[in-house]
JSON list of C-alpha atoms in Angstrom, two decimals:
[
{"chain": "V", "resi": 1, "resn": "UNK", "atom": "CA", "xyz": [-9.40, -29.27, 41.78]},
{"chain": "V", "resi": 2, "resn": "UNK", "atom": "CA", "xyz": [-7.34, -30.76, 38.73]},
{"chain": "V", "resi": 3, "resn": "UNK", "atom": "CA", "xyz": [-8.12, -34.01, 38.72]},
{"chain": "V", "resi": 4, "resn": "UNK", "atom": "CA", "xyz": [-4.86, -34.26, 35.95]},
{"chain": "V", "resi": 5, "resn": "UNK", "atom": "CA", "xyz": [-2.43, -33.41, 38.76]},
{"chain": "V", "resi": 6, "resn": "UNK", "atom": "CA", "xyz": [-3.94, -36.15, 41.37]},
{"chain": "V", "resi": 7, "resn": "UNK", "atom": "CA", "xyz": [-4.02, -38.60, 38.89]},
{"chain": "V", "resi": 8, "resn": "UNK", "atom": "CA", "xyz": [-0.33, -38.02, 38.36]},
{"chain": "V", "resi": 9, "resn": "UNK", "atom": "CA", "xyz": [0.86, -37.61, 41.77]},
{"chain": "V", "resi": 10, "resn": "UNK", "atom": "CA", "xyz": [-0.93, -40.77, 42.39]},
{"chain": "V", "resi": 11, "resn": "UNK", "atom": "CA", "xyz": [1.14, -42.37, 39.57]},
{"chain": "V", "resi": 12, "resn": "UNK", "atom": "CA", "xyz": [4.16, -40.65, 40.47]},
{"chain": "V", "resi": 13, "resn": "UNK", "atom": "CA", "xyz": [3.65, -41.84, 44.35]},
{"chain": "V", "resi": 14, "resn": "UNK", "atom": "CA", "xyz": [3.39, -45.55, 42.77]},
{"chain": "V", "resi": 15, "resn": "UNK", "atom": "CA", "xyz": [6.31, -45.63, 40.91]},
{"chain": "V", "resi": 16, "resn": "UNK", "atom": "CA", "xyz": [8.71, -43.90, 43.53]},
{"chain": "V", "resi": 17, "resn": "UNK", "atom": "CA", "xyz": [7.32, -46.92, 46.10]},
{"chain": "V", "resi": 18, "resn": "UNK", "atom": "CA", "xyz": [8.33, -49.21, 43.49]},
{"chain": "V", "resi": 19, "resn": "UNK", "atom": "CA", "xyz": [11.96, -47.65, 43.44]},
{"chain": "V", "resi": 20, "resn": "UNK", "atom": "CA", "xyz": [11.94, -47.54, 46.96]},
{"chain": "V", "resi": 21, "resn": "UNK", "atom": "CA", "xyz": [11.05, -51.56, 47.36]},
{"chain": "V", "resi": 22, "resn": "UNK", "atom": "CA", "xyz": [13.71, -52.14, 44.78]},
{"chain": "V", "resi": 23, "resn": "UNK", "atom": "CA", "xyz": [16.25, -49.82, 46.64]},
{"chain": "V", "resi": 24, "resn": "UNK", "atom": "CA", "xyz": [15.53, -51.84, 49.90]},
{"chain": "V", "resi": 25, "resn": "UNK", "atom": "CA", "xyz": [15.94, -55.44, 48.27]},
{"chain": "V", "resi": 26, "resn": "UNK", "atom": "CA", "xyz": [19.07, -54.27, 46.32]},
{"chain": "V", "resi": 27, "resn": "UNK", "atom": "CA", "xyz": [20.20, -53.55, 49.66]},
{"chain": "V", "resi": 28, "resn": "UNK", "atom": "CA", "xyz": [19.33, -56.88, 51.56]},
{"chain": "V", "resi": 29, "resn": "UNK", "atom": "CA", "xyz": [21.00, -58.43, 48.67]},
{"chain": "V", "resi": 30, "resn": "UNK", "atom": "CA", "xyz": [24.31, -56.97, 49.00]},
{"chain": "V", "resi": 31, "resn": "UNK", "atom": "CA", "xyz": [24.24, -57.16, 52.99]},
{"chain": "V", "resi": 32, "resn": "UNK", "atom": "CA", "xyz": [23.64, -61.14, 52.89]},
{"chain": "V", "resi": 33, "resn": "UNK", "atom": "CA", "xyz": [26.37, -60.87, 50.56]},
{"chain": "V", "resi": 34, "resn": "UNK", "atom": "CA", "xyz": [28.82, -59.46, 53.01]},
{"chain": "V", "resi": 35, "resn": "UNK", "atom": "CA", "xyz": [27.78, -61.40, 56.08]},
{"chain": "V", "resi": 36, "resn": "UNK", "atom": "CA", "xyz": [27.13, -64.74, 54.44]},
{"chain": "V", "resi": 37, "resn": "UNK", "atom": "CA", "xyz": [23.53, -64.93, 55.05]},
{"chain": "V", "resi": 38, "resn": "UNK", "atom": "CA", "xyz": [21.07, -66.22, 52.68]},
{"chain": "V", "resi": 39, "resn": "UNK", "atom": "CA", "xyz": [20.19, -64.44, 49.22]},
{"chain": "V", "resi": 40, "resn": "UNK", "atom": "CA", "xyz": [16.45, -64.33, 48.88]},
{"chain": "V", "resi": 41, "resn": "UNK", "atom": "CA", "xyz": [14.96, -64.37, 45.45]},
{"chain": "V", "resi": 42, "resn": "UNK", "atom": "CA", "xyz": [11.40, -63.22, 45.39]},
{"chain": "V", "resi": 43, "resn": "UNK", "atom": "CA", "xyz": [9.37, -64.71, 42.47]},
{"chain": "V", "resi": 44, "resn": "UNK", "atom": "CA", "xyz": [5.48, -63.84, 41.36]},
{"chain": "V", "resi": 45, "resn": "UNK", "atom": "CA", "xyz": [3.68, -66.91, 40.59]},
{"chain": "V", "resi": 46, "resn": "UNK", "atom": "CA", "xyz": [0.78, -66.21, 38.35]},
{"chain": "V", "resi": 47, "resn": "UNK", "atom": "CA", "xyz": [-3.21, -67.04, 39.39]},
{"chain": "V", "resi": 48, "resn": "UNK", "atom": "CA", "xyz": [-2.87, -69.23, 36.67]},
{"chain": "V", "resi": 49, "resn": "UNK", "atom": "CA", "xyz": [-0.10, -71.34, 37.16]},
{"chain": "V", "resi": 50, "resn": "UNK", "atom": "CA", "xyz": [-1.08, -74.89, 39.51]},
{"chain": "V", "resi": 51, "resn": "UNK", "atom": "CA", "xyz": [1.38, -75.14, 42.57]},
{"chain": "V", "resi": 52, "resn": "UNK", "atom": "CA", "xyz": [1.23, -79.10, 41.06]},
{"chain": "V", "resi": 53, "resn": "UNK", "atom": "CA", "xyz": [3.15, -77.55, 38.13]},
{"chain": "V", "resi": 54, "resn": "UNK", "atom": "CA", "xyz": [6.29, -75.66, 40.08]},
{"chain": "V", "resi": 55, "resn": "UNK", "atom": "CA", "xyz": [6.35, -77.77, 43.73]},
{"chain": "V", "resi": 56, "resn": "UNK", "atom": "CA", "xyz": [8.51, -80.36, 42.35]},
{"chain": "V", "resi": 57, "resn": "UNK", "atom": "CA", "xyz": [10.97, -77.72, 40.53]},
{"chain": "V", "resi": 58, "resn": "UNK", "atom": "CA", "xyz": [10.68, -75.21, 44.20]},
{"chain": "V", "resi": 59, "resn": "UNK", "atom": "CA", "xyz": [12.11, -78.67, 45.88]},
{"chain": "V", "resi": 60, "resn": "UNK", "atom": "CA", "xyz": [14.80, -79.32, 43.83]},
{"chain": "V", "resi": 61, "resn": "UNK", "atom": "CA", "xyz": [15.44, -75.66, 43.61]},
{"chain": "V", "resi": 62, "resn": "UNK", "atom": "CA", "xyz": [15.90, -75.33, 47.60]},
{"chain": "V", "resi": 63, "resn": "UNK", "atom": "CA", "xyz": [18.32, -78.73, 47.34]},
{"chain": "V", "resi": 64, "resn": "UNK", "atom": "CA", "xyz": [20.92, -77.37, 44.87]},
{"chain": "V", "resi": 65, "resn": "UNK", "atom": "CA", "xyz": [20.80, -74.16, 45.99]},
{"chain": "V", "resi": 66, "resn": "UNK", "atom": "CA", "xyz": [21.63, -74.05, 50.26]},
{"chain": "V", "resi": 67, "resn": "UNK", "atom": "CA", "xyz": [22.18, -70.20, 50.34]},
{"chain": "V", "resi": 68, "resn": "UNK", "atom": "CA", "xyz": [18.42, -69.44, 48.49]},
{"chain": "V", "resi": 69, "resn": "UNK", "atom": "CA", "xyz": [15.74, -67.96, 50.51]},
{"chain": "V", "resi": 70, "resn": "UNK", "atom": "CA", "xyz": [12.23, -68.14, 48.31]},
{"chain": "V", "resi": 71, "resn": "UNK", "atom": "CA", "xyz": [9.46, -65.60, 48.44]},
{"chain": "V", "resi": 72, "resn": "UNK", "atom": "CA", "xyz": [6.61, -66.68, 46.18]},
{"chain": "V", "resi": 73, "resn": "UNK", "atom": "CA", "xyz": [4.23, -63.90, 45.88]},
{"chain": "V", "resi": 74, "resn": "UNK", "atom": "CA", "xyz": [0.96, -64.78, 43.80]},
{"chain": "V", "resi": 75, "resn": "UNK", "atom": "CA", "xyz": [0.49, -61.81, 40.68]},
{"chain": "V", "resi": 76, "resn": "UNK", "atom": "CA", "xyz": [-1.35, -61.52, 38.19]},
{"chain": "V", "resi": 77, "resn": "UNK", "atom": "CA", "xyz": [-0.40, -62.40, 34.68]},
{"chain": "V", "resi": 78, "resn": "UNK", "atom": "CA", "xyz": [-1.08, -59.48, 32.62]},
{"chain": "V", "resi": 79, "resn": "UNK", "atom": "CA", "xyz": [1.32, -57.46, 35.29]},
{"chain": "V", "resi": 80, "resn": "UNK", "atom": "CA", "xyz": [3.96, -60.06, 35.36]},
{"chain": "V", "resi": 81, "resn": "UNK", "atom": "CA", "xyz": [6.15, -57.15, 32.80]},
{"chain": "V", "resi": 82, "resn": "UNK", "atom": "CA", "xyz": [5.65, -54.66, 34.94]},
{"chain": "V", "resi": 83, "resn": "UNK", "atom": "CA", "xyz": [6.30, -55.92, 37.53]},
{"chain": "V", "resi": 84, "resn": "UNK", "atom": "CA", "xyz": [9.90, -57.36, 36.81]},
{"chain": "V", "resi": 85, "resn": "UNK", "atom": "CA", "xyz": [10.82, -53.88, 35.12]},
{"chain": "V", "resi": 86, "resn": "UNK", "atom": "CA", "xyz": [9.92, -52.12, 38.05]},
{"chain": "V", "resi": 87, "resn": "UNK", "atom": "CA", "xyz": [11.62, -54.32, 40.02]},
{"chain": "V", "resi": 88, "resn": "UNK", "atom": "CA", "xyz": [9.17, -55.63, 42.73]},
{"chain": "V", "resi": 89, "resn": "UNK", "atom": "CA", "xyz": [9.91, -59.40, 42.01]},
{"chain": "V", "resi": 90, "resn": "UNK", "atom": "CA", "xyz": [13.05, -60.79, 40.76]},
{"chain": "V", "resi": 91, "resn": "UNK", "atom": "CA", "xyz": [11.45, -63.38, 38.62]},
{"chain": "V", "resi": 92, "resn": "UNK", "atom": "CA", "xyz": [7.93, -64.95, 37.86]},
{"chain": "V", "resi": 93, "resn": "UNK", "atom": "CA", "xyz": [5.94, -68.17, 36.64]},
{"chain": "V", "resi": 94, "resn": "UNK", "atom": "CA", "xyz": [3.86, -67.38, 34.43]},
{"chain": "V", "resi": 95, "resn": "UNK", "atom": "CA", "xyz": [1.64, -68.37, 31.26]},
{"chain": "V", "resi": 96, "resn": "UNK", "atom": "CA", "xyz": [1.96, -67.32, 27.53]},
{"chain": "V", "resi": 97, "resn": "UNK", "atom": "CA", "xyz": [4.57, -64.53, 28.28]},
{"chain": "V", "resi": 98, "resn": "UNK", "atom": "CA", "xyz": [5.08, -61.55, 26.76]},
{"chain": "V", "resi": 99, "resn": "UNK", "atom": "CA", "xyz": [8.22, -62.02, 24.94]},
{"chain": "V", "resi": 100, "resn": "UNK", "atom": "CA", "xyz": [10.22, -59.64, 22.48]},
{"chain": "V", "resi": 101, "resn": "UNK", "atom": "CA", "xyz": [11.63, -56.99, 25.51]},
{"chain": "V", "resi": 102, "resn": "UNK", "atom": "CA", "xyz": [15.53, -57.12, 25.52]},
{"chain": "V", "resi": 103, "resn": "UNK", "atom": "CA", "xyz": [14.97, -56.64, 29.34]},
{"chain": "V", "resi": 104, "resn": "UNK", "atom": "CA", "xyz": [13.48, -59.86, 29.30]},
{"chain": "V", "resi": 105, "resn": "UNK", "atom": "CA", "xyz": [14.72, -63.51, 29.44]},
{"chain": "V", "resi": 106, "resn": "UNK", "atom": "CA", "xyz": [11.79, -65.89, 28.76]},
{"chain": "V", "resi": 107, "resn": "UNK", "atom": "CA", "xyz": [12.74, -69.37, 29.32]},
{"chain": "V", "resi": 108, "resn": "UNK", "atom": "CA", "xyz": [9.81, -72.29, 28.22]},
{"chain": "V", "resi": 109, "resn": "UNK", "atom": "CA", "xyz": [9.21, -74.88, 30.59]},
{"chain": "V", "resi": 110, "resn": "UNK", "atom": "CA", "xyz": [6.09, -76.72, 29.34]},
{"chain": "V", "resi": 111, "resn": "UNK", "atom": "CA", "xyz": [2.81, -76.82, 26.96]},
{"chain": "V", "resi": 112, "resn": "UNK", "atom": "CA", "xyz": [-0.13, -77.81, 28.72]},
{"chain": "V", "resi": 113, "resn": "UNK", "atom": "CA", "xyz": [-3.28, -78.42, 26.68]},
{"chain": "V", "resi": 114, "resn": "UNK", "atom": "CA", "xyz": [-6.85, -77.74, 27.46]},
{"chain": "V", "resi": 115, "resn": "UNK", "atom": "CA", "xyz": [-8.86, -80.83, 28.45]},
{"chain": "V", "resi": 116, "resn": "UNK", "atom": "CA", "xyz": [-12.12, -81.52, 29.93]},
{"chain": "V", "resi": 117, "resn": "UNK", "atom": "CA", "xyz": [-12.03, -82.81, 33.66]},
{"chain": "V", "resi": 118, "resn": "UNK", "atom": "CA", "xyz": [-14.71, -84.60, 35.53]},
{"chain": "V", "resi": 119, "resn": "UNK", "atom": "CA", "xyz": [-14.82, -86.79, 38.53]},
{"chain": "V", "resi": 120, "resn": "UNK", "atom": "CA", "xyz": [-13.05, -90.46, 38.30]},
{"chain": "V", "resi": 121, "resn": "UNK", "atom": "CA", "xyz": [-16.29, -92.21, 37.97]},
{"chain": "V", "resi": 122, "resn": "UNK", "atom": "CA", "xyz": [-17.75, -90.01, 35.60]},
{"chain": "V", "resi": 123, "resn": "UNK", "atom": "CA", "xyz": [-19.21, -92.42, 32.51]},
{"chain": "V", "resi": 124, "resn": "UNK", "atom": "CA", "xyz": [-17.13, -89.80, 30.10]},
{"chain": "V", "resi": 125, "resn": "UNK", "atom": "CA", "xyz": [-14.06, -90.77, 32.08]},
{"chain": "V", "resi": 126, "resn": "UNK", "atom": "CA", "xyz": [-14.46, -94.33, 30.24]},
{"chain": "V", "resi": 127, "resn": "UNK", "atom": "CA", "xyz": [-13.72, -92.59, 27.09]},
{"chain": "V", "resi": 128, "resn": "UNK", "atom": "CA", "xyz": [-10.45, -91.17, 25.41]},
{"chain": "V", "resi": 129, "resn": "UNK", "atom": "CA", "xyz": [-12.15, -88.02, 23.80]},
{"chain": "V", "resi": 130, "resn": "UNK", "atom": "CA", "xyz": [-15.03, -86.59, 24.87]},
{"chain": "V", "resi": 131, "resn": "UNK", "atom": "CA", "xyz": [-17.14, -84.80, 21.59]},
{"chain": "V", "resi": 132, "resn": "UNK", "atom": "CA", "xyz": [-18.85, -81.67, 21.76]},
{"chain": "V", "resi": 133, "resn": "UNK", "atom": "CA", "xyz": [-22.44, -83.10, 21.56]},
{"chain": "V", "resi": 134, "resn": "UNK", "atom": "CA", "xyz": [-21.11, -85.30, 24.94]},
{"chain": "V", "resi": 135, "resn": "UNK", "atom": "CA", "xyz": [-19.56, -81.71, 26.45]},
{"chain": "V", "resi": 136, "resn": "UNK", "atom": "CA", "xyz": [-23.60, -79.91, 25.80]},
{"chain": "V", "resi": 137, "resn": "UNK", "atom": "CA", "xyz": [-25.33, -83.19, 28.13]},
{"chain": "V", "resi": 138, "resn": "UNK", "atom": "CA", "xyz": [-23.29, -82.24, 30.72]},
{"chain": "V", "resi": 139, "resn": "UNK", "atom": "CA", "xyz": [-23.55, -79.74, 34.11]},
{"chain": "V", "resi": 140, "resn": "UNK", "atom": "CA", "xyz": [-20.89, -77.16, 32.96]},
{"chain": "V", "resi": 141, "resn": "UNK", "atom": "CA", "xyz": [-19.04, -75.36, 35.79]},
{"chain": "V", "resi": 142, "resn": "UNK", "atom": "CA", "xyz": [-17.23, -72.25, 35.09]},
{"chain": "V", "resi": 143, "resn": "UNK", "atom": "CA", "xyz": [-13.57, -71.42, 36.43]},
{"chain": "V", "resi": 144, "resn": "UNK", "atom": "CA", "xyz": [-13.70, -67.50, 36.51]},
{"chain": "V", "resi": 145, "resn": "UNK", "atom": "CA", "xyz": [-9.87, -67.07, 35.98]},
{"chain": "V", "resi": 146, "resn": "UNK", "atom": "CA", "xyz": [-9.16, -68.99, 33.47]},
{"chain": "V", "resi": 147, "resn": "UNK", "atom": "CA", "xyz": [-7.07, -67.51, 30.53]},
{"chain": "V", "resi": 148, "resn": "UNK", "atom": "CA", "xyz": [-8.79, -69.92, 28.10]},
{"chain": "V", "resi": 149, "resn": "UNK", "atom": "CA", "xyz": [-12.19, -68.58, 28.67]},
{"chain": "V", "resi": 150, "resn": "UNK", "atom": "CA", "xyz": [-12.93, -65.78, 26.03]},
{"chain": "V", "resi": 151, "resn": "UNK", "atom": "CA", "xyz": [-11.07, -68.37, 23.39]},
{"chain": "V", "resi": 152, "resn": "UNK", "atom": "CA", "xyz": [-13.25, -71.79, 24.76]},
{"chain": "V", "resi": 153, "resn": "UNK", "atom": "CA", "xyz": [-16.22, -69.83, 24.08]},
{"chain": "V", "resi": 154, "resn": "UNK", "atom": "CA", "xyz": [-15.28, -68.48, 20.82]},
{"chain": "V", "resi": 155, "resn": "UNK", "atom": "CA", "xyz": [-14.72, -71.95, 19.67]},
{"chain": "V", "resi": 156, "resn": "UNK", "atom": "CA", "xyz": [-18.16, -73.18, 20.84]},
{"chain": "V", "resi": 157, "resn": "UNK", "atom": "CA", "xyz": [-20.19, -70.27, 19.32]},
{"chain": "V", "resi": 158, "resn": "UNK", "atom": "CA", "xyz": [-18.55, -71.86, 16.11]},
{"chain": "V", "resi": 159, "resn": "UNK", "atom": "CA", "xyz": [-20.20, -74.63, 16.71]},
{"chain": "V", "resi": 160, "resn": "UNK", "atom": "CA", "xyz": [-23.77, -72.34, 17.72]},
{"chain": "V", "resi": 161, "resn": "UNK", "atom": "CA", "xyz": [-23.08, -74.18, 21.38]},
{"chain": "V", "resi": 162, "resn": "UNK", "atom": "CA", "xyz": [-23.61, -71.90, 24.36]},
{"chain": "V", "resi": 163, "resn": "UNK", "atom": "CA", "xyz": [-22.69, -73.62, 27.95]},
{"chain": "V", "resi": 164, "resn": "UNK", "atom": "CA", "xyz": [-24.71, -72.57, 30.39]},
{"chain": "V", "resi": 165, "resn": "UNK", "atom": "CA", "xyz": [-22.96, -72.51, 33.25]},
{"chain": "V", "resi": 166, "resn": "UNK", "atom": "CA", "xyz": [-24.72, -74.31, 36.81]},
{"chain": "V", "resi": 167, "resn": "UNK", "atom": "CA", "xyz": [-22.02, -73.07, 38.91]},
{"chain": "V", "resi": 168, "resn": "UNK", "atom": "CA", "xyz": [-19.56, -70.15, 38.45]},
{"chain": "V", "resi": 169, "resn": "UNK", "atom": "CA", "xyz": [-16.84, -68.94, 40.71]},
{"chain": "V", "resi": 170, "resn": "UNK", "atom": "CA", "xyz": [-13.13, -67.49, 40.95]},
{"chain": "V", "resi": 171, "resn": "UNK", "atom": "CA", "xyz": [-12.17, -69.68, 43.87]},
{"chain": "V", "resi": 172, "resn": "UNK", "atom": "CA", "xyz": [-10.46, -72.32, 41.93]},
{"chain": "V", "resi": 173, "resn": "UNK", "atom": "CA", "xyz": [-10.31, -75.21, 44.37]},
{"chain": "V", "resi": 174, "resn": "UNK", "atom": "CA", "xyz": [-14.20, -74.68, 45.14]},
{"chain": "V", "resi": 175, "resn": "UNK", "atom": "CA", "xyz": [-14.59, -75.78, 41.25]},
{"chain": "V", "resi": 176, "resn": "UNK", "atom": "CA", "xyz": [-12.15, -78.84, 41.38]},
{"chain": "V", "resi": 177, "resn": "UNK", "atom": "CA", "xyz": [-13.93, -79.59, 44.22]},
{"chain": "V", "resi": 178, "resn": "UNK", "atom": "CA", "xyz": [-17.18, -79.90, 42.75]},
{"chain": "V", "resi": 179, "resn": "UNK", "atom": "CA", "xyz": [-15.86, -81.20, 40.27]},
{"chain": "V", "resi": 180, "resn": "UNK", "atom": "CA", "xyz": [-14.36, -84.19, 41.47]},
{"chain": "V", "resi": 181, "resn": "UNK", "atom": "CA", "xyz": [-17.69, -84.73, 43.96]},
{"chain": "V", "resi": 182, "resn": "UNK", "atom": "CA", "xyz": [-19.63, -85.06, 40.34]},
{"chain": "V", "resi": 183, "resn": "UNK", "atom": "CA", "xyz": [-21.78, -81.87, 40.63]},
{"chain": "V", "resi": 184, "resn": "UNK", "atom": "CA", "xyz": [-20.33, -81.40, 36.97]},
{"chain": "V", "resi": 185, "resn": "UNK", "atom": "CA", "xyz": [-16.95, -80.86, 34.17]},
{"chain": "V", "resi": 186, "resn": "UNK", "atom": "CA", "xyz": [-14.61, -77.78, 33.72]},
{"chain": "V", "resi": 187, "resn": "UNK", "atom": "CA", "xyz": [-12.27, -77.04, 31.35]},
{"chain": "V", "resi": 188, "resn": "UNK", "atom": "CA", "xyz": [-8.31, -77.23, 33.03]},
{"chain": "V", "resi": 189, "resn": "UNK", "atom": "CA", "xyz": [-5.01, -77.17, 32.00]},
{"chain": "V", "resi": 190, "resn": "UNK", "atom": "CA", "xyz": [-3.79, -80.52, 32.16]},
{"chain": "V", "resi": 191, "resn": "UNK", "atom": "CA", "xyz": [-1.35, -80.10, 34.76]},
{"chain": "V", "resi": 192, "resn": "UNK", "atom": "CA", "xyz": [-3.44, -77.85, 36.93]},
{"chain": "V", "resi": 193, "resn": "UNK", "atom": "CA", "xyz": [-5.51, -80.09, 38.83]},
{"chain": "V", "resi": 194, "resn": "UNK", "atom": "CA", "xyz": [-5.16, -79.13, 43.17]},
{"chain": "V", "resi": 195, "resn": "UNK", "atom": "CA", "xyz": [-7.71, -81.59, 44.01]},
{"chain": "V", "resi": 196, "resn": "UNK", "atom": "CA", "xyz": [-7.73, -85.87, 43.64]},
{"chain": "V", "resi": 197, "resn": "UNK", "atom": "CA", "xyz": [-10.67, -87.21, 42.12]},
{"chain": "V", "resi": 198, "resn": "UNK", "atom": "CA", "xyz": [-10.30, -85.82, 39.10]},
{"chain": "V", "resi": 199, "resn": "UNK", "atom": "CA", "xyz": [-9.79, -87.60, 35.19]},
{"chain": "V", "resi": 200, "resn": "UNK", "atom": "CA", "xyz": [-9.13, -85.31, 32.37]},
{"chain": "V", "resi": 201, "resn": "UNK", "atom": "CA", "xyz": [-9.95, -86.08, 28.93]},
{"chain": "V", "resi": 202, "resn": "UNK", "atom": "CA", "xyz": [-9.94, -83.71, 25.03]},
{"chain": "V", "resi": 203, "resn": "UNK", "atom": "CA", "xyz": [-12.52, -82.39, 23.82]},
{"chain": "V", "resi": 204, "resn": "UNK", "atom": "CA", "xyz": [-12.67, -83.36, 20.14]},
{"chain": "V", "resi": 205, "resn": "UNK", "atom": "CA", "xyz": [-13.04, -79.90, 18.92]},
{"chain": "V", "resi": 206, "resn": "UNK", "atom": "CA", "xyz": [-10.73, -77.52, 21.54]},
{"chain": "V", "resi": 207, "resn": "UNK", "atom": "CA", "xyz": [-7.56, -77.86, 20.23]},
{"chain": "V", "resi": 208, "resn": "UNK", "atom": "CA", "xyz": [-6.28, -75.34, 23.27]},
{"chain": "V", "resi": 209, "resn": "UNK", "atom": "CA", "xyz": [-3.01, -74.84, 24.74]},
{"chain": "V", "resi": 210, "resn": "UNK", "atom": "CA", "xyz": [-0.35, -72.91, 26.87]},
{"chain": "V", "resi": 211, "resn": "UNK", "atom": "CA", "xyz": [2.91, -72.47, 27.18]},
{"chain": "V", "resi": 212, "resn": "UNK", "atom": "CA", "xyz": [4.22, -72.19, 30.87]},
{"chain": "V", "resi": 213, "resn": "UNK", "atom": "CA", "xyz": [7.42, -70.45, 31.12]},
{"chain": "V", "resi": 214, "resn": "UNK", "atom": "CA", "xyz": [9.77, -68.61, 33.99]},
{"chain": "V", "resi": 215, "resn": "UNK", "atom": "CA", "xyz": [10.66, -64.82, 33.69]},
{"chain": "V", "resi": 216, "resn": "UNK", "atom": "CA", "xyz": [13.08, -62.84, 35.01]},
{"chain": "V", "resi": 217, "resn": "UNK", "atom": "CA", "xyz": [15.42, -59.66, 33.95]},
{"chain": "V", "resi": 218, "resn": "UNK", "atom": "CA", "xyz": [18.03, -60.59, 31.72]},
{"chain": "V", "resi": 219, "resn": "UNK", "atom": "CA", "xyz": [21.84, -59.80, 31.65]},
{"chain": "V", "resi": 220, "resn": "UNK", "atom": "CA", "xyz": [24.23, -60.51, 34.05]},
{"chain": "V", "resi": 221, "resn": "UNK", "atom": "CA", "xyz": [24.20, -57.65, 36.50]},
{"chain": "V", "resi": 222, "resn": "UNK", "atom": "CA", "xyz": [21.35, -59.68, 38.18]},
{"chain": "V", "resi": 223, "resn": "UNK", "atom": "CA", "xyz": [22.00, -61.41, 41.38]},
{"chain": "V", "resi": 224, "resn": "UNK", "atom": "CA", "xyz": [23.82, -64.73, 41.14]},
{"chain": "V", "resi": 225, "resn": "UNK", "atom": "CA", "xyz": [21.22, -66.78, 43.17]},
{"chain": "V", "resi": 226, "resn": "UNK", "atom": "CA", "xyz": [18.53, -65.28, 40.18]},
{"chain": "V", "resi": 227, "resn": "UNK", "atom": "CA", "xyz": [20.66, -66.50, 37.67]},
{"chain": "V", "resi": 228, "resn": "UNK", "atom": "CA", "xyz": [21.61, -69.83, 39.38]},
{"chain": "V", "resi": 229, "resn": "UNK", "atom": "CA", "xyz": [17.56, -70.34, 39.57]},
{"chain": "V", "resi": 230, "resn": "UNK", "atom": "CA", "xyz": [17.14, -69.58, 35.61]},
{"chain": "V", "resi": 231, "resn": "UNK", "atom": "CA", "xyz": [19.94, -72.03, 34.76]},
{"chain": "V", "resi": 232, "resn": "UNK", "atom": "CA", "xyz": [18.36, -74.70, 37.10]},
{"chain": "V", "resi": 233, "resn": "UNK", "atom": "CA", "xyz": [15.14, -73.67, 35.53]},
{"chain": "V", "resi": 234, "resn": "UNK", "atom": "CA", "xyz": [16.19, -74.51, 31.95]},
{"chain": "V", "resi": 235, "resn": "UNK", "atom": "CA", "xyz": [17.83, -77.75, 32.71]},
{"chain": "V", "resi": 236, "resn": "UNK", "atom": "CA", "xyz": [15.10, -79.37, 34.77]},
{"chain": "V", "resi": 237, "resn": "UNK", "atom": "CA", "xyz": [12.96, -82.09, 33.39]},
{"chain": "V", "resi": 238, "resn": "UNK", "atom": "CA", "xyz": [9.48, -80.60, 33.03]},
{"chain": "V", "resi": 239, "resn": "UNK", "atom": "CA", "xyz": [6.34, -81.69, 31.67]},
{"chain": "V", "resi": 240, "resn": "UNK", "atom": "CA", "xyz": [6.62, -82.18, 27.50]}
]
């Protein structure tokens, strides 16, 4: 058996489903058109990105706009191109985004730095900057999917540190969690935190950051409730 051939029927099977989803949504589109139902806009929301971030914009969003339906469809970063191109979500939140495809409108919402968090009563959370001899004393926790990882390491093997983590795991509210209950810190975006408890301080040192930004095709042969998001998207008052 040619193991060639299944590997591109298997691709070819993929990327007909994905015309076939996009064929069927194109569709819903135009018919809520017609009969003067609701448009629904169906928009990825990267691992990444904290619902504290986008829940305030999502509100406003559903106030200005009394014809939107919202899907919000967690993705993965990395697939966040893709995925728009192939048209299986309209638009997506997302972190550090690829930019530089025509196809592609990238608008910025907010930079959110890298800081150290630790529970409220923490004797670090007295401080205003936390120093890397500080960050070694402590129980370090490791958040699995964070997109700082590879580059928070890199910085402390500058520094010949090596955290070794107590507790690792993907499931990022079991990490706040701990967090906050003082079993130890993480490094988190600044605006990502899902769980109270928590104080968040810089690490003198980890000069880190992201910028969060919304994605969608560009041009205006997209639907008008997609483009009625962007533009509400550009002129709402984010984090700075």
């Amino acid at each position: 058996k040619d193991r060639r051939l299944a590997a591109l029927g298997r691709d070819m099977q993929a990327e007909f489903a994905a015309i076939d989803e996009s064929e069927r949504r194109v569709l819903a589109l135009s018919q809520n058109r017609v009969r003067g139902r609701r448009e629904t806009v169906t928009v990825g929301v990267s691992h990444t990105v904290a619902p504290a971030l986008i829940t305030g914009f999502v509100a406003h969003a559903l106030r200005q706009l009394p014809a939107l339906e919202l899907i919000l469809r967690p993705i993965v970063r990395d697939q966040a191109p893709e995925m728009l191109l192939a048209g299986q979500i309209d638009g997506c939140f997302t972190s550090d985004a690829v930019t530089g495809n025509a196809k592609l409108a990238t608008v910025e919402m907010c930079n959110e730095r890298l800081l150290l968090a630790m529970a409220e009563g923490h004797p670090l959370a007295a401080s205003t900057e936390v120093s890397l001899e500080d960050l070694t004393e402590q129980s370090y926790l490791d958040r699995l999917h964070c997109e700082f990882r590879a580059r928070v390491n890199g910085v402390l093997r500058d520094h010949a540190i090596v955290m070794m983590p107590r507790l690792r795991s993907e499931r990022e509210d079991l990490i706040q969690q701990a967090v906050a209950s003082g079993i130890g810190v993480c490094m988190l975006p600044e605006f990502s935190a899902i769980v109270g408890g928590l104080a968040l301080r810089p690490v003198c040192g980890i000069d880190l950051a992201r910028t969060v930004s919304f994605q969608s095709i560009s041009g205006s042969a997209t639907a008008m409730a997609l483009r009625q998001l962007r533009l509400l998207v550009e002129r709402y008052q984010w984090h700075k």
